[in-house]
Short mmCIF file of C-alpha atoms in Angstrom, two decimals:
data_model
loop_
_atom_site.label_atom_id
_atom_site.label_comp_id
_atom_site.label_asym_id
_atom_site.label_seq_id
_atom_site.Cartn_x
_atom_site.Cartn_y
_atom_site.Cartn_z
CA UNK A 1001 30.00 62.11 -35.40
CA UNK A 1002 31.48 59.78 -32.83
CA UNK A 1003 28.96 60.21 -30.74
CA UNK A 1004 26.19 59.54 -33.39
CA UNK A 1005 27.83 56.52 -34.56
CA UNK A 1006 28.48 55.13 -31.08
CA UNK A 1007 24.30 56.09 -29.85
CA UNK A 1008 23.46 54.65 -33.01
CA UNK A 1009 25.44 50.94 -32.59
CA UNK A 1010 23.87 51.13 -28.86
CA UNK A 1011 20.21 51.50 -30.14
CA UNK A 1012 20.47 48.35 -32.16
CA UNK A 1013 22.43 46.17 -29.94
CA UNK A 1014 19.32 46.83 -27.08
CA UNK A 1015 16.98 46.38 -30.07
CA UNK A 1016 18.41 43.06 -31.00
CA UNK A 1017 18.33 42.19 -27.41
CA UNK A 1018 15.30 42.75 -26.59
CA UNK A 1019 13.63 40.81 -30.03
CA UNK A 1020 15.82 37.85 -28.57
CA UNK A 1021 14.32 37.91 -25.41
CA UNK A 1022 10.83 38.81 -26.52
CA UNK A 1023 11.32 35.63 -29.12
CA UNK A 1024 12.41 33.47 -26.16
CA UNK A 1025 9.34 34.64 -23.89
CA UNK A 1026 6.60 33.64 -26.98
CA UNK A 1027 8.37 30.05 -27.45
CA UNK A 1028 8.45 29.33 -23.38
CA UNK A 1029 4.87 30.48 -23.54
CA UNK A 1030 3.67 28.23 -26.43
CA UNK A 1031 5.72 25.07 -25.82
CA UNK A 1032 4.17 21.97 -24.69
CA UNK A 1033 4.70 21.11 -21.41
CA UNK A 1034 6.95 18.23 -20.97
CA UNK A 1035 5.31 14.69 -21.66
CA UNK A 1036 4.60 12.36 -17.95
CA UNK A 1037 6.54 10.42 -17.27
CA UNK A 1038 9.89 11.26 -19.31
CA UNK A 1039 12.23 9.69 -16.32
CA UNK A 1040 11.47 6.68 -13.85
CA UNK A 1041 8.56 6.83 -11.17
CA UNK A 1042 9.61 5.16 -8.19
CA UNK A 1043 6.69 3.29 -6.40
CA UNK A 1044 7.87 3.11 -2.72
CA UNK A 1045 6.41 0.06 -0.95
CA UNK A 1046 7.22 0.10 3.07
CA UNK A 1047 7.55 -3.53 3.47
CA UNK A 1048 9.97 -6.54 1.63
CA UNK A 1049 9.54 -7.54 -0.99
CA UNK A 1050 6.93 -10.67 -1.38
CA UNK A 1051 3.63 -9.46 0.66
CA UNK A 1052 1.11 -8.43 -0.26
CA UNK A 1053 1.48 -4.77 -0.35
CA UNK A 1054 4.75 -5.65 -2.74
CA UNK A 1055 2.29 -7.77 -5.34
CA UNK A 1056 -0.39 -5.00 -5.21
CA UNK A 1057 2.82 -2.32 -6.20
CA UNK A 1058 4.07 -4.88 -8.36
CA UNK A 1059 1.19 -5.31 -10.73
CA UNK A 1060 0.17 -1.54 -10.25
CA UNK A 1061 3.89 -0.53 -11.56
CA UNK A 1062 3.78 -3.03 -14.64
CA UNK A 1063 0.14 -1.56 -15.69
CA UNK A 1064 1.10 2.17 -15.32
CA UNK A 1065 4.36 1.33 -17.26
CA UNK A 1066 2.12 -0.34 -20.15
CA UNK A 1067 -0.37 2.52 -20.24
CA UNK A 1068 2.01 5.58 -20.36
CA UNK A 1069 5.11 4.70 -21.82
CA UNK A 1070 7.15 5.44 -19.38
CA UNK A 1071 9.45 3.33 -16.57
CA UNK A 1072 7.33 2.72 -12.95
CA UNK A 1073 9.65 0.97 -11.13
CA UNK A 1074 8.85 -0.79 -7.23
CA UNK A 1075 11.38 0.44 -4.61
CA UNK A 1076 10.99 -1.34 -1.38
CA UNK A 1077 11.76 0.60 2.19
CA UNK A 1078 11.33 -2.29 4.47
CA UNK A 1079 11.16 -0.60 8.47
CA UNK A 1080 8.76 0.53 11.34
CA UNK A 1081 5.67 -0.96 10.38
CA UNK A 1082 5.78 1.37 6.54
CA UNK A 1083 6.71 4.40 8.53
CA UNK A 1084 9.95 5.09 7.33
CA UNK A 1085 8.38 4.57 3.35
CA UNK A 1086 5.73 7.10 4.25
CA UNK A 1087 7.98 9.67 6.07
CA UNK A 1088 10.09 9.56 3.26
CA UNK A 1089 7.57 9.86 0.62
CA UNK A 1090 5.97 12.61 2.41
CA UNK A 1091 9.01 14.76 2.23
CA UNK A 1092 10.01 13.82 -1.44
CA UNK A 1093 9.66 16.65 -4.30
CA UNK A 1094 6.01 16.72 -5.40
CA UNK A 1095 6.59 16.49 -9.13
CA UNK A 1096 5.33 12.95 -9.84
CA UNK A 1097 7.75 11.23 -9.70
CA UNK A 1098 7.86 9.49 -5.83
CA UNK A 1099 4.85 7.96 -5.14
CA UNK A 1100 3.94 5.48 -2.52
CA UNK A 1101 1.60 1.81 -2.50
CA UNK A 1102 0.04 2.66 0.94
CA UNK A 1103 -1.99 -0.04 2.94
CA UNK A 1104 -3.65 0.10 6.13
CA UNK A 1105 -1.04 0.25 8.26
CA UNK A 1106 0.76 3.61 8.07
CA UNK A 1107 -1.76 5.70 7.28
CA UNK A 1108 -4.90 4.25 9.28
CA UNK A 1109 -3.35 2.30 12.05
CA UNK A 1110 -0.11 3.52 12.85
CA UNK A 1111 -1.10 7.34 13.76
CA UNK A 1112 -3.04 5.60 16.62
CA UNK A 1113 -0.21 3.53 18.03
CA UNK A 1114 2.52 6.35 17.98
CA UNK A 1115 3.40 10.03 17.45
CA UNK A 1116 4.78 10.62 13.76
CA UNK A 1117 6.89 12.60 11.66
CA UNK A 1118 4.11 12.93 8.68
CA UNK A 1119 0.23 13.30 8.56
CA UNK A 1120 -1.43 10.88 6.53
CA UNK A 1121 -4.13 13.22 5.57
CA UNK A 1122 -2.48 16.33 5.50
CA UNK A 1123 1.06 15.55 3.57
CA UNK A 1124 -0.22 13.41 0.61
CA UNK A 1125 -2.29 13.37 -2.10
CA UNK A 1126 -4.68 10.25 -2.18
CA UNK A 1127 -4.64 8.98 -5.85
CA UNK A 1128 -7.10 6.07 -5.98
CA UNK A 1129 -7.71 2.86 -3.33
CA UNK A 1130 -6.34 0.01 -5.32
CA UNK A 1131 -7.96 -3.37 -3.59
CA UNK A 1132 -8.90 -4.76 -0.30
CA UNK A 1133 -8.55 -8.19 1.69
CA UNK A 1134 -9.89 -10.54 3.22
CA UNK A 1135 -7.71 -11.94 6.09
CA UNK A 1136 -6.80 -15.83 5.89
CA UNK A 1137 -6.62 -17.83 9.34
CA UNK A 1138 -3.60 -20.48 8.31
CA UNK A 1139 -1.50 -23.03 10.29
CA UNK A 1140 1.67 -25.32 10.03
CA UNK A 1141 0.66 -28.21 9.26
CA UNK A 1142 1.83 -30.38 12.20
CA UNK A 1143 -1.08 -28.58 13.91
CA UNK A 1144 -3.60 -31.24 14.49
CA UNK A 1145 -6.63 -29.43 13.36
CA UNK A 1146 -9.09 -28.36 11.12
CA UNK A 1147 -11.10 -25.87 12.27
CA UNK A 1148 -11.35 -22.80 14.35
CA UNK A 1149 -12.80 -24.65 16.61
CA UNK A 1150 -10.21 -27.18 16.64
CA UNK A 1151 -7.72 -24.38 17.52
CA UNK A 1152 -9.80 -23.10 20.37
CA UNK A 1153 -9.42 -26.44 22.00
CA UNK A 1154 -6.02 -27.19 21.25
CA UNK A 1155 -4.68 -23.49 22.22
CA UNK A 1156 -6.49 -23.99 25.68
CA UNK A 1157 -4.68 -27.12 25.84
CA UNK A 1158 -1.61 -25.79 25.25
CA UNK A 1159 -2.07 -21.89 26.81
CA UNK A 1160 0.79 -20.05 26.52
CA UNK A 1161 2.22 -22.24 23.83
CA UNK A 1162 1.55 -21.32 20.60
CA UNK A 1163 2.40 -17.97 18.78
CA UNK A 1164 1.37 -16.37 15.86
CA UNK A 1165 3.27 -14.09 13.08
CA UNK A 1166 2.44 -10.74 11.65
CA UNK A 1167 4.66 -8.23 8.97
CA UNK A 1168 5.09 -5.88 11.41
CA UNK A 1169 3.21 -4.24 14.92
CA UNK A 1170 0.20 -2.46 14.44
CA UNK A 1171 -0.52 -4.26 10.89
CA UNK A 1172 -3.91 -5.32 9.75
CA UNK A 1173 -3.05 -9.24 10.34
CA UNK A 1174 -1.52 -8.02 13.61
CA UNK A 1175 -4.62 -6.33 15.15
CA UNK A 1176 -6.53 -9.01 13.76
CA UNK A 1177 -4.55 -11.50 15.63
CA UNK A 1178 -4.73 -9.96 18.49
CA UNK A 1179 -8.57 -9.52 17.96
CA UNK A 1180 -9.27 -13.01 17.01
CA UNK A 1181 -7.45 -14.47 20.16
CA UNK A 1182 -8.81 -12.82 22.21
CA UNK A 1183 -12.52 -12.87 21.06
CA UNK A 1184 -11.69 -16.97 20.36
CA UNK A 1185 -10.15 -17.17 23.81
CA UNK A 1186 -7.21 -18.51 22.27
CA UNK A 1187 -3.52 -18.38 24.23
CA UNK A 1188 -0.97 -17.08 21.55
CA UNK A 1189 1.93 -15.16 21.89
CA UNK A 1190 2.11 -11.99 18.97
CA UNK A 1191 5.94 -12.68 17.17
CA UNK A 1192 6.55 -9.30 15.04
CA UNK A 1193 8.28 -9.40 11.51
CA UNK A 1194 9.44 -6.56 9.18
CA UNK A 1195 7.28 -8.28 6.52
CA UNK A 1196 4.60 -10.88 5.76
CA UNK A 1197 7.26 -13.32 3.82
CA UNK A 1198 9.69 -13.23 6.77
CA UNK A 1199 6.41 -14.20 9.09
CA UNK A 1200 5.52 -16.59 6.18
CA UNK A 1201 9.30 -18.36 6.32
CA UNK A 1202 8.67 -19.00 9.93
CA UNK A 1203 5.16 -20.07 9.76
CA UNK A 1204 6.56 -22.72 7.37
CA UNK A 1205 9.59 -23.98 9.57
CA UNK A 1206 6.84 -24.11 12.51
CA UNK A 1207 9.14 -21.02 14.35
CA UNK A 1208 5.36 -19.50 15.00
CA UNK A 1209 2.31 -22.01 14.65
CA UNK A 1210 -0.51 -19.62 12.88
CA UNK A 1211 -0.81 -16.58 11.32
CA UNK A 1212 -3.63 -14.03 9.95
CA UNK A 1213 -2.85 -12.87 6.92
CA UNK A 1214 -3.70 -12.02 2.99
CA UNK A 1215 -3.73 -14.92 0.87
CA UNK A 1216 -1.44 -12.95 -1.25
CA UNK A 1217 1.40 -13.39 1.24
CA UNK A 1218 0.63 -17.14 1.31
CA UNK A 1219 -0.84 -17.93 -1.98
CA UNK A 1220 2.96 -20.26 -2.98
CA UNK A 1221 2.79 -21.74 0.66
CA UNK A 1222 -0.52 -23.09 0.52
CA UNK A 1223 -0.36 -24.67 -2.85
CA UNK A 1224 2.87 -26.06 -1.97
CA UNK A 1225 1.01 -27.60 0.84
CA UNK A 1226 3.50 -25.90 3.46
CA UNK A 1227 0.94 -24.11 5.15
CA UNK A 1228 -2.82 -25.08 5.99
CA UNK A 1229 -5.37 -22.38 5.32
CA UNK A 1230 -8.57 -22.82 7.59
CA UNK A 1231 -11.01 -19.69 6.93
CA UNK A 1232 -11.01 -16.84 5.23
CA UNK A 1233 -12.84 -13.46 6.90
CA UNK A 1234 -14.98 -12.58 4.09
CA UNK A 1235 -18.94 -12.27 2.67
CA UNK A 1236 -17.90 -15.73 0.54
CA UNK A 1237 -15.11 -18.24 -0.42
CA UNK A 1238 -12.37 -16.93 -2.33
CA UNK A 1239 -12.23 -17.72 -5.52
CA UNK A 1240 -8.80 -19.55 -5.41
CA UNK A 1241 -9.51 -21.17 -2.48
CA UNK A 1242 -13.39 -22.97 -2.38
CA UNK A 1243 -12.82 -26.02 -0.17
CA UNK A 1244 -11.87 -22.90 2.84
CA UNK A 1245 -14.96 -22.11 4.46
CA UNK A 1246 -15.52 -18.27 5.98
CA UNK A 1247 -15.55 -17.68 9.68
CA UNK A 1248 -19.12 -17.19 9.37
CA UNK A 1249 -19.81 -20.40 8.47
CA UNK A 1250 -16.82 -22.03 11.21
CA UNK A 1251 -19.64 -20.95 13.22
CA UNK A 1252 -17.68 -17.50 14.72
CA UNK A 1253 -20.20 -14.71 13.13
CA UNK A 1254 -19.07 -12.58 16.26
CA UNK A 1255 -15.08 -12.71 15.85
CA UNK A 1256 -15.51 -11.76 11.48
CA UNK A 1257 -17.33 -8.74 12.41
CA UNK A 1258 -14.28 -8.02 14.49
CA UNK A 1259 -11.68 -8.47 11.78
CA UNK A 1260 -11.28 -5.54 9.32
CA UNK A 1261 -9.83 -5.60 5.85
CA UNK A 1262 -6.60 -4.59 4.57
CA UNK A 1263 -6.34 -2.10 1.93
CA UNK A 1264 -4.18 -0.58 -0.12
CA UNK A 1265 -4.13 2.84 -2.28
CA UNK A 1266 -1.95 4.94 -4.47
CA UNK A 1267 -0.72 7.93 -2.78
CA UNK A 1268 1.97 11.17 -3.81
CA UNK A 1269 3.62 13.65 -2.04
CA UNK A 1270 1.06 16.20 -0.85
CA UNK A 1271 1.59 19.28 -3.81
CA UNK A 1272 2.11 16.83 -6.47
CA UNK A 1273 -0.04 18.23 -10.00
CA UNK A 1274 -3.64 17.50 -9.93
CA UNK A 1275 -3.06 16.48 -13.50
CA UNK A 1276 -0.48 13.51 -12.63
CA UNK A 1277 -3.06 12.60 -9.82
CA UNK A 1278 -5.67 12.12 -11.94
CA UNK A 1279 -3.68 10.73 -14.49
CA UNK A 1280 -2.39 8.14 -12.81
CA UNK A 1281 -5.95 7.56 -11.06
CA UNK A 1282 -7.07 7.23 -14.66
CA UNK A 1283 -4.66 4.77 -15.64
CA UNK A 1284 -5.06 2.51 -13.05
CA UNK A 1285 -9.22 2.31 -13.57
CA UNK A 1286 -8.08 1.96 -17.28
CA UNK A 1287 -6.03 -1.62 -16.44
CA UNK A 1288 -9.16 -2.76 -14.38
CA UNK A 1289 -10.21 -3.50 -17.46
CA UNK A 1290 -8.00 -5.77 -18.42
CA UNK A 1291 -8.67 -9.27 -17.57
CA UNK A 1292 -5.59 -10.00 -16.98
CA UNK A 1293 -5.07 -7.03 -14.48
CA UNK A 1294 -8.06 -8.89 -12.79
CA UNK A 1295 -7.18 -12.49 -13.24
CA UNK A 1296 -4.21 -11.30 -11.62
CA UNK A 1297 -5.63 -9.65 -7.98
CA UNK A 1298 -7.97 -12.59 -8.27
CA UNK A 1299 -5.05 -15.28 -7.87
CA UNK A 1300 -4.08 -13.07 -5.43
CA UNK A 1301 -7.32 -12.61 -3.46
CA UNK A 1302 -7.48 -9.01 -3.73
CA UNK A 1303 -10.77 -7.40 -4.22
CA UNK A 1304 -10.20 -4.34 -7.10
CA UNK A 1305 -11.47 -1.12 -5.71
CA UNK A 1306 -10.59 1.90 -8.22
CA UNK A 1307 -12.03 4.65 -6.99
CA UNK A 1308 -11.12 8.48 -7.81
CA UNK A 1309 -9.09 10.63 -5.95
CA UNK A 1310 -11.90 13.02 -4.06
CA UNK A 1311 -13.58 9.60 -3.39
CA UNK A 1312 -10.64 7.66 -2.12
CA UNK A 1313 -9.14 10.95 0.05
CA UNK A 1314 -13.26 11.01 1.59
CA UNK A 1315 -12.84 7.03 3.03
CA UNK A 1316 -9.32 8.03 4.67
CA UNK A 1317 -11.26 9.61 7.95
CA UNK A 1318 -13.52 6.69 8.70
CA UNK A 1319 -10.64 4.47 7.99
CA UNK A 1320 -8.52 5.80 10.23
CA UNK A 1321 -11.19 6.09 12.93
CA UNK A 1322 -11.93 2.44 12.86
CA UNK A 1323 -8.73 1.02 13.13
CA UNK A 1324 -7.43 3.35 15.66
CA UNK A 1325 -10.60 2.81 17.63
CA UNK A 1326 -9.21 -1.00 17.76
CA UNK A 1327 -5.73 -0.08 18.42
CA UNK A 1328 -7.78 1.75 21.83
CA UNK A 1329 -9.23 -1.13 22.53
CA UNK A 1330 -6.28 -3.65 22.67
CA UNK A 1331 -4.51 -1.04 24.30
CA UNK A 1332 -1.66 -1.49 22.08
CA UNK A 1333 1.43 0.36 22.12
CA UNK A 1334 4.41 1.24 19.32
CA UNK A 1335 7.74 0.24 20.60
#
């Protein structure tokens, strides 16, 4: 009878068992997945805070907040021309929650100028290209001149004298500087910073004398009158700054189709869900429509861009091809 009993009180202990586990199994499988974002994002940005690349992550992180609810919050990993950000981003934990504001530098420019720890292709996920640049030619203002071709004549005055700032080697405003002296015939001596408002704070105190650069890293300067903007390497004026004629029409056609634009885009950890990609893709196209979202990059002098993921991920190639293809021709090296 023991025996009976004690079989019996075993069948219906494993029977209760398993209808727990069975019960468990049917709610995991019908639950809704977990709502995105339910914790902070962090938006890594590779250079201090104040560029250009930190406005572009700045209004980016305020628009994704708005549109999902949840926190987006701009880190900024200041080092190595964005390398460190990238490297870092690159080996995060795909889940959605590290993602990066890219711009030209580490993933078009940089790959040509050294050997590094990540592939820009191959270790993230491209979620959309957020804006371009045009690149602004500006000068301290104890510079007597005008015009490019005022510099031209006063930097063959003066060769060897003058220098020019950029946020970092192998940046965009870098490889234009170095590309616009040299096509101008202009003597100027490259001064590297870890950021466009460090270049900026020296450009103002006359430490260098000119720099190339987005008028989104100047835009306070040159309506405090502490800098002196002289043209702009775009198809028109900007908007915010009419009186600034193009290089085009300073008379240099050859040098603008020299300089390239900055961009920027919205990458994540290679891995991350295609659903957060094209979520967050999504979102951001979403807050183009908002005029203020465009007011906004327009102060700025950013051109909005957009795009989808598959379309953004198919301009990488070219991109990188035509920058590095300049970095060849300087002959410029990392250090």
């Amino acid at each position: 009878f023991r025996r009976v009993l004690f079989r019996s009180i075993t069948r219906f202990i494993c029977l209760v068992l398993a209808s727990l586990c069975l019960v468990s199994v049917t709610r995991a499988q019908t639950a809704k997945p977990a709502a995105y974002p339910n914790k902070p994002v962090r938006i890594i940005v590779g250079f201090a805070a104040g560029g250009a690349t930190d406005v572009v992550g700045r209004i980016v992180a305020q628009k994704l907040g708005e549109a999902s609810g949840g926190s987006f919050i701009v880190e900024n990993r200041p080092g190595a021309s964005a390398t460190l950000a990238a490297e870092m981003v690159a080996k995060s934990v795909p889940d959605g929650y590290t993602l990066m504001i890219a711009a030209t530098t580490s993933h078009s420019v940089m790959p040509g100028l050294t050997k590094l720890s990540y592939d820009p292709v191959r270790d993230f996920g491209a979620i959309s290209q957020l804006a371009t640049s045009p690149l602004l030619l500006a000068l301290h203002p104890s510079l007597p001149v005008r015009s490019i071709g005022d510099l031209a004549k006063l930097a063959k005055a003066r060769p060897g004298q003058l220098t020019f700032g950029a946020g970092g080697t192998g940046t965009p405003p870098h490889l234009a500087g170095e590309l616009f002296t040299r096509a101008a015939g202009l003597s100027a001596v490259h001064v590297p910073y870890k950021g466009a408002a460090a270049a900026a704070t020296d450009l103002i105190a006359n430490e260098v004398q000119l720099m190339i650069i987005g008028y989104a890293s100047l835009r306070g300067q040159i309506q405090g009158n502490l800098v002196r903007p002289i043209a702009v390497a775009a198809s028109q004026r900007l908007a915010a700054l009419p009186n600034v004629p193009t290089v085009v029409e300073s008379g240099f056609a050859a040098i603008d189709a020299e300089l390239n634009r900055s961009w920027w885009g919205l990458f994540a950890p290679r891995g991350t869900p295609d659903l957060v990609i094209q979520r967050m893709a999504g979102e951001y196209r979403t807050a183009l429509a908002d005029s203020e979202v465009q007011a906004r990059l327009r102060e700025a002098g950013l051109i909005s861009i957009g795009n989808s993921p598959a379309e953004f991920a198919s301009l990488l190639p070219d991109q990188a091809a035509r920058w590095q293809s300049i970095v060849k021709t300087l002959g410029l090296k990392f250090n």
